[in-house]
Coordinates of C-alpha atoms in Angstrom, one line a residue:
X1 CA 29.1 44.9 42.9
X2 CA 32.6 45.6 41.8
X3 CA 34.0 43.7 38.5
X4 CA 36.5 41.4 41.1
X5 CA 33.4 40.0 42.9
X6 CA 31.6 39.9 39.4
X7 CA 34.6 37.9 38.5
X8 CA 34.4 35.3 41.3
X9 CA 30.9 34.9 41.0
X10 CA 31.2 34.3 37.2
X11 CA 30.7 31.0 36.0
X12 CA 32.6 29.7 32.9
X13 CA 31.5 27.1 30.5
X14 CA 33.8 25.6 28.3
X15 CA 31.1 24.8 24.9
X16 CA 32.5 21.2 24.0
X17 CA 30.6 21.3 20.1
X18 CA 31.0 21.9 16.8
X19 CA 31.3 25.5 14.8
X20 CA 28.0 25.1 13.8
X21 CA 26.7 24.5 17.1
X22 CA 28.5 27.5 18.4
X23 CA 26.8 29.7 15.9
X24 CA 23.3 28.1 17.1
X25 CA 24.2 28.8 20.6
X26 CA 25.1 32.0 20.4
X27 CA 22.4 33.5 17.4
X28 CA 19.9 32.1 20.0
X29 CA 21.2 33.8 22.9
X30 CA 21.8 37.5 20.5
X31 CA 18.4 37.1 19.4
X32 CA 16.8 38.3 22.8
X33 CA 16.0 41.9 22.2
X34 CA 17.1 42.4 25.9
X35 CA 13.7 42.9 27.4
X36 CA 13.4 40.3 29.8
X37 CA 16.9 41.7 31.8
X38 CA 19.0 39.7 29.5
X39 CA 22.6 40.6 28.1
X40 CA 24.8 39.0 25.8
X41 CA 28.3 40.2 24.4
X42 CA 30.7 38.6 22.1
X43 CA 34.2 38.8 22.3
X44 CA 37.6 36.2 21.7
X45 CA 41.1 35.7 23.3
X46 CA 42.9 34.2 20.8
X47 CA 41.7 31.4 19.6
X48 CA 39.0 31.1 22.4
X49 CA 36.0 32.3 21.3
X50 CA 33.7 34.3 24.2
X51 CA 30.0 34.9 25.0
X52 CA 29.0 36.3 27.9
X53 CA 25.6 36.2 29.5
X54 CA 24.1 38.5 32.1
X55 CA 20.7 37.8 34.0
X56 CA 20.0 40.2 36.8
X57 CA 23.0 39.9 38.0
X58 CA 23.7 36.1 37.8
X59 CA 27.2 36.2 34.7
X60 CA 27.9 32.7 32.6
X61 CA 30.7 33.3 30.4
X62 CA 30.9 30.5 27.2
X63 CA 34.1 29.8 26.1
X64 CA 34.8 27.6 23.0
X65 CA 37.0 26.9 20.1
X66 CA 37.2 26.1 16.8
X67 CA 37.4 22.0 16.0
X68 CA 38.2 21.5 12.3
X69 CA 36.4 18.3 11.0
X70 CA 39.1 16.3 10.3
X71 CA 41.0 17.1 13.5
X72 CA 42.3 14.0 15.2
X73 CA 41.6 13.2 19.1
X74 CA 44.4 14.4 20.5
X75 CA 44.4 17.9 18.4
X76 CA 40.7 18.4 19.6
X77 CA 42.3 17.5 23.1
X78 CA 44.8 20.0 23.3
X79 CA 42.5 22.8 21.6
X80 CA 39.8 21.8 24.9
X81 CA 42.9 21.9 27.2
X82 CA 43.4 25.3 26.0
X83 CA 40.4 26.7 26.5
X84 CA 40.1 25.2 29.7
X85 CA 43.3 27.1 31.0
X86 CA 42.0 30.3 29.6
X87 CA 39.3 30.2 32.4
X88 CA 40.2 32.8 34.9
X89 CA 38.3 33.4 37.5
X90 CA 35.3 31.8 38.8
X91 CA 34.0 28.4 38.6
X92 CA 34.6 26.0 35.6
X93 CA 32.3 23.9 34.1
X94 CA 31.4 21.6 30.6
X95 CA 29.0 22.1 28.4
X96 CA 28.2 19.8 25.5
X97 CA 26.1 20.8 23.0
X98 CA 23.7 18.6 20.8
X99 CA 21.2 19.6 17.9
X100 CA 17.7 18.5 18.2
X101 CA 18.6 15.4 20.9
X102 CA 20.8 13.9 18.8
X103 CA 23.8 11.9 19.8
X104 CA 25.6 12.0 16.6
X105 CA 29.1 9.9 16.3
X106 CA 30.9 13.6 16.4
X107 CA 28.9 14.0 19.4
X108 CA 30.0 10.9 20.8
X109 CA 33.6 11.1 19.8
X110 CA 33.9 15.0 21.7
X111 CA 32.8 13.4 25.0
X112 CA 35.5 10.2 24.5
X113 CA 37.8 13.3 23.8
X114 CA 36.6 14.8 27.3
X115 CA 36.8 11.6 29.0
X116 CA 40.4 10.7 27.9
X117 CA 41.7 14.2 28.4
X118 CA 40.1 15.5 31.8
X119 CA 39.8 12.0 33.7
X120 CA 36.1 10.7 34.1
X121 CA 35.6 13.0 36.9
X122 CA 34.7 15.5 34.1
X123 CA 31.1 13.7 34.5
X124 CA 30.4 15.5 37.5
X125 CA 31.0 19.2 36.2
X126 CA 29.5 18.4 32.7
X127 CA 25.9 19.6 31.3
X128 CA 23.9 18.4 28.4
X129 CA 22.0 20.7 26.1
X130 CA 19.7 20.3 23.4
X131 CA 18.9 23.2 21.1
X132 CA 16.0 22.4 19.2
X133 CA 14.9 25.6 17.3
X134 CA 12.0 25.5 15.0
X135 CA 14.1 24.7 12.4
X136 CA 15.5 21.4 13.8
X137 CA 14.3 18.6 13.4
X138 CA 13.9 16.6 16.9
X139 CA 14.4 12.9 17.9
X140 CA 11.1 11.2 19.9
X141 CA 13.4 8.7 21.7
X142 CA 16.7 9.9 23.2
X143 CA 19.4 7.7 22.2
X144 CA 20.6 4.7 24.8
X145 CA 24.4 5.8 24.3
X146 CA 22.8 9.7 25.0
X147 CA 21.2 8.2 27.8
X148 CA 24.1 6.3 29.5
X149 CA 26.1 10.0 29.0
X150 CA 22.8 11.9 31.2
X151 CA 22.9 9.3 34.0
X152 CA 26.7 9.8 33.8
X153 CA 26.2 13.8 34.2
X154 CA 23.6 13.0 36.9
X155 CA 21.0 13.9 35.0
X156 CA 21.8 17.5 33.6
X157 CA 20.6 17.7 30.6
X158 CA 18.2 20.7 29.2
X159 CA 16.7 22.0 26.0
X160 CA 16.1 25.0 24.7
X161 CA 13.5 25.0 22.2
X162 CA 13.0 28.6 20.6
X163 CA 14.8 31.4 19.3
X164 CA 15.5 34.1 21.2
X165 CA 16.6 31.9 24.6
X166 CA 13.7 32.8 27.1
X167 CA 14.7 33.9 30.7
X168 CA 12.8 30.6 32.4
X169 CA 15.2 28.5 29.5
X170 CA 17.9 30.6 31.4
X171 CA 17.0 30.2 34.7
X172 CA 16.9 26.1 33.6
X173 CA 20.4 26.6 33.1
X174 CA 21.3 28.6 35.5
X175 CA 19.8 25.7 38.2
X176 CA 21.7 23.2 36.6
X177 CA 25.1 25.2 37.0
X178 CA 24.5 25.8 40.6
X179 CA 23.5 22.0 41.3
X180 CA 26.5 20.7 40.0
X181 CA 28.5 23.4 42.0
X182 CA 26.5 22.7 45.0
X183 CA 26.9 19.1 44.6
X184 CA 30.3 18.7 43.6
X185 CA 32.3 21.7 44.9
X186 CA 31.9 25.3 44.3
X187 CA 35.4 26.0 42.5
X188 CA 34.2 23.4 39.0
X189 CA 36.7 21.4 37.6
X190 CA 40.1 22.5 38.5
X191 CA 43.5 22.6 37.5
X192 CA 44.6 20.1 39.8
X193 CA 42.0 17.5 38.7
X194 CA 44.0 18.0 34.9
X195 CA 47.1 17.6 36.1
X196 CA 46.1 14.5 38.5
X197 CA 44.0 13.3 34.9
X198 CA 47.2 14.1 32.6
X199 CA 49.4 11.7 35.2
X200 CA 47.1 8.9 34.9
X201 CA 47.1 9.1 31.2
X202 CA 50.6 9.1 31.4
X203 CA 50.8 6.2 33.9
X204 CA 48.4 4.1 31.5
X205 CA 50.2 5.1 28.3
X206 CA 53.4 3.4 30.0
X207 CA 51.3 0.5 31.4
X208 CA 50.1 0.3 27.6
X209 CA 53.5 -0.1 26.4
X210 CA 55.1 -2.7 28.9
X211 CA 51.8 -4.4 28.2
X212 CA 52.3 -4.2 24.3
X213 CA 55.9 -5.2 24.8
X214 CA 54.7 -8.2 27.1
X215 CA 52.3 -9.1 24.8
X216 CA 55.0 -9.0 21.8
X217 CA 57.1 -11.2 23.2
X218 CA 54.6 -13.6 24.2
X219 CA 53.5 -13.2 20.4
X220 CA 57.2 -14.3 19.4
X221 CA 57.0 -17.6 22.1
X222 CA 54.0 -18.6 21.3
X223 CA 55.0 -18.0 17.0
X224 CA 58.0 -20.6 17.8
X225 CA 56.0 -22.4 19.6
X226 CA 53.6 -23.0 16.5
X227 CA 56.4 -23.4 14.1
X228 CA 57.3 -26.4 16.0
X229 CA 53.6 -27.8 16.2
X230 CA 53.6 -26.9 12.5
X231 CA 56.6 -29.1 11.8
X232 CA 55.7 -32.4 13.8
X233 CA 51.8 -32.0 12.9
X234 CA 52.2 -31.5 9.1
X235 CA 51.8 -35.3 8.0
X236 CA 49.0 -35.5 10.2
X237 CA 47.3 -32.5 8.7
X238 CA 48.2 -33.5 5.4
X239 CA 45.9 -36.4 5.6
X240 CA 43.1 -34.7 7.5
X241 CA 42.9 -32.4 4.3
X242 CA 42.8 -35.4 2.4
X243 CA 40.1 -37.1 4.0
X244 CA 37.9 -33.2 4.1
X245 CA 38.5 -33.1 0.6
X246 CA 37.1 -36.9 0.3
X247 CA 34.2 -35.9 2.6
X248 CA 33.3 -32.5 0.6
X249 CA 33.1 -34.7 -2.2
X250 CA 30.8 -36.8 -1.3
X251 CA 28.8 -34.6 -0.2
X252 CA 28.5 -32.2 -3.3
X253 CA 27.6 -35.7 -4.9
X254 CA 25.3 -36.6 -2.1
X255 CA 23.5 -33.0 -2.7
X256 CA 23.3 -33.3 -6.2
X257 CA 21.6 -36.4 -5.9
X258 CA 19.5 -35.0 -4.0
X259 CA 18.5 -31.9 -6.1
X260 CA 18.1 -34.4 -8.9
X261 CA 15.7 -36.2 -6.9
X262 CA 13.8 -33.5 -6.0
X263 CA 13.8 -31.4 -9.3
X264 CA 12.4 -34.6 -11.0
X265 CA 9.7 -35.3 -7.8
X266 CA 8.9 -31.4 -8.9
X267 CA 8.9 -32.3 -12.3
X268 CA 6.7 -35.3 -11.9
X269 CA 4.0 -33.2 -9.3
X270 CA 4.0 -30.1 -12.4
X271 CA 3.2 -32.8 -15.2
X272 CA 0.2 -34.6 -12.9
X273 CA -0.9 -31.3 -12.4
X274 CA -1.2 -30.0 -15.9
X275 CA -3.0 -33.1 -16.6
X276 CA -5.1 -33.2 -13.8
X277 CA -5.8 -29.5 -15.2
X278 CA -6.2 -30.2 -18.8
X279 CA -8.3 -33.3 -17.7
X280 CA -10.3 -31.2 -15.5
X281 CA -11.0 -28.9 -18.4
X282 CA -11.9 -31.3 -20.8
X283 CA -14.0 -34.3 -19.4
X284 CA -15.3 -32.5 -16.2
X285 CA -19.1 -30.2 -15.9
X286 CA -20.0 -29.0 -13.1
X287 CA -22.8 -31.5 -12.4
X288 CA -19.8 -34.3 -12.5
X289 CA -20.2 -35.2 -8.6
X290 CA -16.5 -37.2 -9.5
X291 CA -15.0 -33.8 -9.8
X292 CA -16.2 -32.0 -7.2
X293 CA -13.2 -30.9 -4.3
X294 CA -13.9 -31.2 -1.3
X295 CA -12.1 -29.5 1.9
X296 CA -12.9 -30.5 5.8
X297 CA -12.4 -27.6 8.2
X298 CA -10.8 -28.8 11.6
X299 CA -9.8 -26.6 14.5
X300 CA -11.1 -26.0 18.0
X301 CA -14.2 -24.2 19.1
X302 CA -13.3 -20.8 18.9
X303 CA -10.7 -21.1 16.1
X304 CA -13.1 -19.7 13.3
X305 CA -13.6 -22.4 11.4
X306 CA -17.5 -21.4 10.9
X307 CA -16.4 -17.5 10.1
X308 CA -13.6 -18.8 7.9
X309 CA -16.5 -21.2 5.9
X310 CA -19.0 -18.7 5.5
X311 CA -16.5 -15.7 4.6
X312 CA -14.9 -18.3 1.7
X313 CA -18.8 -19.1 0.3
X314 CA -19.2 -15.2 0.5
X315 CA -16.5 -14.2 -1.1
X316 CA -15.7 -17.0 -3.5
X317 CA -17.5 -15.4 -6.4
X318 CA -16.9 -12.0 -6.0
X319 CA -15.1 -8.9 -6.2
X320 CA -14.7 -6.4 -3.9
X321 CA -16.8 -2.9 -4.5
X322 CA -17.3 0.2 -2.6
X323 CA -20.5 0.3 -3.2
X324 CA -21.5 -3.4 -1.8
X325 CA -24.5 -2.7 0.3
X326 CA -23.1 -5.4 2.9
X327 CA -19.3 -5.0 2.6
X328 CA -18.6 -7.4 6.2
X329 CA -18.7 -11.3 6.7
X330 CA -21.8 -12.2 8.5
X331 CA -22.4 -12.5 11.9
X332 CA -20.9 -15.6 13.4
X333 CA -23.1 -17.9 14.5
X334 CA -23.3 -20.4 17.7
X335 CA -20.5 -22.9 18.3
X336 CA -20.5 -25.6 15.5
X337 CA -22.4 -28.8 17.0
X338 CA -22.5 -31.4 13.8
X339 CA -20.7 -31.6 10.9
X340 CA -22.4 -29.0 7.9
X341 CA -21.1 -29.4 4.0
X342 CA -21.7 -26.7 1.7
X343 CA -20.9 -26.2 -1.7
X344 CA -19.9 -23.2 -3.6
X345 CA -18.5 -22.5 -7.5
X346 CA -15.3 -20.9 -7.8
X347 CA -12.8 -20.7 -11.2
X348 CA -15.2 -23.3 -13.0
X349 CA -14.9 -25.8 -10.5
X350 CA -17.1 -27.3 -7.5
X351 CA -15.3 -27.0 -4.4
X352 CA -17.6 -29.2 -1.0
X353 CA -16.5 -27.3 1.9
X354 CA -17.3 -29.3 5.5
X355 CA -17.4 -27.4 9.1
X356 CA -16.9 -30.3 11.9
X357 CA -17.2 -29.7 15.8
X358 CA -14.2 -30.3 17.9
X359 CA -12.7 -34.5 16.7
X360 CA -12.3 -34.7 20.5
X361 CA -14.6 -34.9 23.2
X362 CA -13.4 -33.3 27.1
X363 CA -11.5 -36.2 27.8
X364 CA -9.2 -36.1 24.4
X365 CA -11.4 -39.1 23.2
X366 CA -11.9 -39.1 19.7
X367 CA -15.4 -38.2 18.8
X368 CA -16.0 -41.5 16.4
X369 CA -19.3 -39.9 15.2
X370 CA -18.1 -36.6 14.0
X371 CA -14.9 -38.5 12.6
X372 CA -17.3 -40.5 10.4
X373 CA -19.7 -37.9 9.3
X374 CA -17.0 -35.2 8.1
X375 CA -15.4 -37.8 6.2
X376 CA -19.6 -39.5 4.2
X377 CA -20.2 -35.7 4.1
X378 CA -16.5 -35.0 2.3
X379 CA -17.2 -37.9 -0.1
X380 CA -15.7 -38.4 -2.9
X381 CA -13.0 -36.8 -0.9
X382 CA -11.7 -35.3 1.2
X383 CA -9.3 -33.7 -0.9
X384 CA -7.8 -30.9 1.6
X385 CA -7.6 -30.3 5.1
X386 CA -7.8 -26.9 6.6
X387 CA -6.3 -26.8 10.1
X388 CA -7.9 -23.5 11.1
X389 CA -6.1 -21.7 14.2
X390 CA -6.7 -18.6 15.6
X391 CA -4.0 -15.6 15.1
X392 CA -2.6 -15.4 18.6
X393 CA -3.9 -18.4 20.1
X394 CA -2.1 -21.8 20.9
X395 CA -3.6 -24.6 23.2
X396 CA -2.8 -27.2 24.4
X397 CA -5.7 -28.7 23.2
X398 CA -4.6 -27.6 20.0
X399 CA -1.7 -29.3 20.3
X400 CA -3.1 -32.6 21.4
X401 CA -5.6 -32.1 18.2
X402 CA -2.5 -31.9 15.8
X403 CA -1.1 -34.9 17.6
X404 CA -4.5 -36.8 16.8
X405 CA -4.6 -36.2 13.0
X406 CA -2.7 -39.0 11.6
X407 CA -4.5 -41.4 13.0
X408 CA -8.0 -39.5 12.3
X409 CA -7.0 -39.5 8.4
X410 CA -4.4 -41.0 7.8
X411 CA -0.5 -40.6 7.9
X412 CA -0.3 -38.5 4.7
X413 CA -2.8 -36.0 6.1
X414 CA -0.2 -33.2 6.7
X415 CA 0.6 -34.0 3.2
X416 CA -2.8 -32.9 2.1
X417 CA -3.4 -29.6 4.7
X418 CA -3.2 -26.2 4.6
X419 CA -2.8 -23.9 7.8
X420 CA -5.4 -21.1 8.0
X421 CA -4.8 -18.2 10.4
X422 CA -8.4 -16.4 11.2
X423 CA -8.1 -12.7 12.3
X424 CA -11.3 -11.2 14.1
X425 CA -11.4 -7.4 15.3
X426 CA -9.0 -6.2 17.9
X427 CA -6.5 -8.7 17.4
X428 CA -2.8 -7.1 16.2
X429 CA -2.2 -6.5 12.9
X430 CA 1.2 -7.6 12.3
X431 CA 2.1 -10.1 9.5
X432 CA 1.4 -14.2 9.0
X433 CA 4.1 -14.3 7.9
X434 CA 5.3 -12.7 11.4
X435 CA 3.1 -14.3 13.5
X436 CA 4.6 -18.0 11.7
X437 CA 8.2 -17.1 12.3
X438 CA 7.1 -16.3 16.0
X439 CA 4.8 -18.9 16.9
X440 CA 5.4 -21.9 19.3
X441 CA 7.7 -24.4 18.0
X442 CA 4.8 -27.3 17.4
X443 CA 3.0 -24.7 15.6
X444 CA 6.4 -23.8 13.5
X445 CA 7.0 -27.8 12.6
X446 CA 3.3 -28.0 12.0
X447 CA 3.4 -25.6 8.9
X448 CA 6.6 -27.0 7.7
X449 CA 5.1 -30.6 7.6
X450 CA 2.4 -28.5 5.3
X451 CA 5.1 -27.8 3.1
X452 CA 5.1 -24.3 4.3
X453 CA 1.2 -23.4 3.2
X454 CA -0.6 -21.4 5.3
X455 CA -2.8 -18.1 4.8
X456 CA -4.8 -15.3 6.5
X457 CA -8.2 -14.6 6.4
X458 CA -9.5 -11.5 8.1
X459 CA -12.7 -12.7 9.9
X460 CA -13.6 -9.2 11.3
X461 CA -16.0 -6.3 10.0
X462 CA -13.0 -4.0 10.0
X463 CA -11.1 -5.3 7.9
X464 CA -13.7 -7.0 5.4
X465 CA -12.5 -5.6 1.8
X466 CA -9.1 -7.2 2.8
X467 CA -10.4 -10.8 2.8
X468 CA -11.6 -10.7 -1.1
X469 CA -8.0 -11.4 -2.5
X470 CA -7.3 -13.6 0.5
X471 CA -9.8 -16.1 -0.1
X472 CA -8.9 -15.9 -3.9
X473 CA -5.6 -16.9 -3.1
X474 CA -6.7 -20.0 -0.6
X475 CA -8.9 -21.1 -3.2
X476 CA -6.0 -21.3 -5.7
X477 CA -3.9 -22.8 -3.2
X478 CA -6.2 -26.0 -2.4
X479 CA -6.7 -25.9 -6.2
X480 CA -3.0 -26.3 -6.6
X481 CA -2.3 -28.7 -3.6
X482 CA -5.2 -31.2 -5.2
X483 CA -3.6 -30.7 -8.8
X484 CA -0.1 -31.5 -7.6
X485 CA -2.0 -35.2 -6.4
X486 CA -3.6 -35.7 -9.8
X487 CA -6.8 -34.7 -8.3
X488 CA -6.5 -38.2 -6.3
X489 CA -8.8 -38.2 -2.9
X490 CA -7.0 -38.8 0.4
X491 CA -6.8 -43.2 1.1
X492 CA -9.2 -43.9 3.9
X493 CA -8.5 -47.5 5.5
X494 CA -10.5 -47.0 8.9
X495 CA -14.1 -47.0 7.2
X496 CA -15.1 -48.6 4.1
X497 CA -16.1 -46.8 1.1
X498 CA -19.6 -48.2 1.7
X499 CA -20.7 -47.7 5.2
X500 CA -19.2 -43.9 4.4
X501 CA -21.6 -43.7 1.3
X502 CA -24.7 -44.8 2.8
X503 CA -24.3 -42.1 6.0
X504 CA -24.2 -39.7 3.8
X505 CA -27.2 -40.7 2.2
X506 CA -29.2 -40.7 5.4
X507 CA -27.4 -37.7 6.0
X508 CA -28.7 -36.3 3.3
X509 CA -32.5 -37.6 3.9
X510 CA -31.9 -36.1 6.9
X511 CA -31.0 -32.7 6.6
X512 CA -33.7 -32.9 3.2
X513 CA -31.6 -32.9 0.1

């Protein structure tokens, strides 16, 4: 084949990319020792760097120049127009290069340059490539803006991963070149489609600056315009400042009231608690039934309320150990069918924990029975509430069950609760503190009504050593919660103190304590 037809059959690239690109580009394509029918020469015109490539007897030329860093758009636009015009014959592409999938903001910025400079036809007769040599570092996730560019470019976008270029990274290439050619027109971007791209610019540029001048002298009308509103409006907005400053003050006065009022309430809860505490210390022994805390459990079947009881009267006492022979909660057990107390010792106090069965029946009845046992079984509480949900999981029932509390225990019973969120195996591992701020918005006004306490307990086998400091910090929690109350019991006006006392005695007959 003579060197004319070579010519015409030559495809150019002109290598939109940095210097340091360049130099990647073109040590990967030297490196080839040659063997698989490749060639590669390097040469310049100019300022327009050259690379030629030869496979069998398919020629690419590249064709690039030098873009300083700090070169401004429209210097990095002529330098591209230059190298475009150097192209003689054969067809004319783009190339853009990127290192390791990247779409940096230089990156970004060349293909504004392209778009602004060679119309956004450019698209069609552009290629993507990704060198990712084994000492790049490469993204997992293509970039969305990178991704807008490929679907722009039809899809051409290719890598080449190693150093030398192999022949089938090549014949990638050499596909893509020939697509676009065969899809677009076999002469590339031409010289015509610059000039019609440099006449739009220059029709927009003067559409810009009628525009701008428009746009000025609306600016000038609508500036006299506001002088005159300025003028007849300034008594009135004399006074409007007036009455904002009046308002601002009385609401800086209003919050400072406010934080008074609740800085002493804190005040007030911090001194009943140290002498609940000190109290505690003094006068109570553990066989003081006075002093004894107790906690009720409520939730829905399936909430593990039963796990969350026994893993608390596991753990209460202990420390976690690598060596613990039985490192897991225990088994759970069948569904909760009658309200079970169960004392454990944490901290030097007695703590009365009670598991209940559902408070409502099928129907959304309250369950009288299992209202008035939890509450002869919590005696001389309760104390706490724990409203024990599942991570993950929010009924409807459970929503009708938050809507009967109140009148269960009383209207202070959110007052007195803490929000448990039981995690079995399988379930995602992601925060409370996540799982709160993305919960259901009853379930979200239910925990702020607690005054924000809630905790996690880890239920499953999996996570088992995880639970030790968790029930440690519940425990403190309802410790705190009952000291900030003076150690006070929650008021009970439905049953009397009496026919509560004597159920739990033939309770406790029956069950044979």
């Amino acid at each position: 084949m003579g060197d004319d037809n070579r010519a015409e059959l030559r495809r150019n690239l002109v290598v939109v990319s940095s210097d340091a690109l360049w130099s990647t580009l073109t040590s990967v394509l030297q490196d080839n020792p040659g063997g698989e029918g490749i060639g590669v020469a390097l040469s310049s015109a100019g300022p327009v760097r050259v690379c030629d490539v030869t496979v069998d007897q398919w020629c690419l030329r590249l064709l690039s120049v030098a873009l300083g860093k700090d070169s401004s758009p429209e210097a990095i636009g002529r330098a591209l127009d230059g190298c475009f015009r150097s192209v003689g014959c054969g067809a004319a592409l783009f190339l853009l290069l990127l290192r390791g999938g990247r779409y940096a903001e230089e990156e970004e910025e060349l293909a504004g340059v392209l778009r602004e400079r060679f119309g956004p036809e450019v698209f069609r007769f552009l290629l993507v490539v990704s060198l990712e040599r084994d000492t790049v570092v490469v993204v997992d996730v293509l970039d969305d803006g990178l991704l807008e560019l490929i679907r722009l470019c039809d899809g051409r976008f290719c890598r080449v991963t190693g150093a030398p270029a192999t022949r089938a990274e090549l014949a990638a290439l050499r596909a893509a070149v020939e697509q676009t050619l065969e899809e677009n027109g076999a002469g590339g971007y031409s010289r015509e489609m610059l000039g019609e791209a440099g006449r739009r610019n220059t029709e927009d540029t003067a559409m810009g600056l009628l525009t701008e001048k428009l746009l000025r002298a609306d600016e000038h009308q609508e500036a006299f315009r506001e002088t005159v509103r300025q003028r007849e409006a300034e008594r009135g907005r004399e006074l409007e400042a007036l009455k904002r400053r009046q308002e601002e003050e009385r609401k800086s006065e209003a919050e400072e009231r406010s934080r008074y009022q609740e800085k002493k309430k804190s005040l007030e809860e911090a001194v009943r608690s140290h002498a609940f505490m000190v109290q505690l210390e003094m006068n109570g022994t553990p066989e003081d039934e006075t002093r004894k805390t107790s906690v009720i459990l409520v939730g829905l079947s399936g909430s593990g309320k039963t796990s969350a009881m026994n893993l608390i009267l596991r753990r209460a006492d202990q420390r976690y150990s690598p060596r613990d022979p039985h490192p897991g909660p225990p088994e759970p057990g069948p569904a909760t069918t009658r309200c079970l107390g169960k004392e454990l010792h944490h901290g030097g106090q007695r703590f009365l924990l009670v598991d209940t069965p559902e408070l409502l029946d099928e129907d959304g009845a309250e369950n009288l029975e299992v209202v008035k046992d939890c509450l002869a079984l919590a005696l001389p509480g309760p104390h706490v509430v724990l409203l024990v949900f599942q991570t993950g999981r929010f009924t409807q029932g459970e929503a009708e069950l938050l809507a009967q509390l109140p009148k269960t225990f009383g209207p202070q019973v959110l007052e007195r609760s803490v929000v448990v969120f039981t995690r079995a195996d399988g379930q995602t591992s992601r925060s409370v503190e996540r799982y709160v701020a993305d919960a259901p918005a009853a379930l979200r006004e239910t925990v702020r009504r607690c005054g924000s306490r809630y905790h996690g307990l880890n239920v499953g086998e999996s996570r088992s050593a995880l639970s030790f400091p968790q029930v440690k910090d519940l425990l403190a929690g309802v410790r705190r919660l009952v000291a900030s109350h003076a150690g006070e019991p929650m008021a009970s006006r439905r049953f009397s103190a009496e026919e509560l006392r004597k159920r739990k005695e033939r309770r406790n007959i029956e069950d044979g304590f």
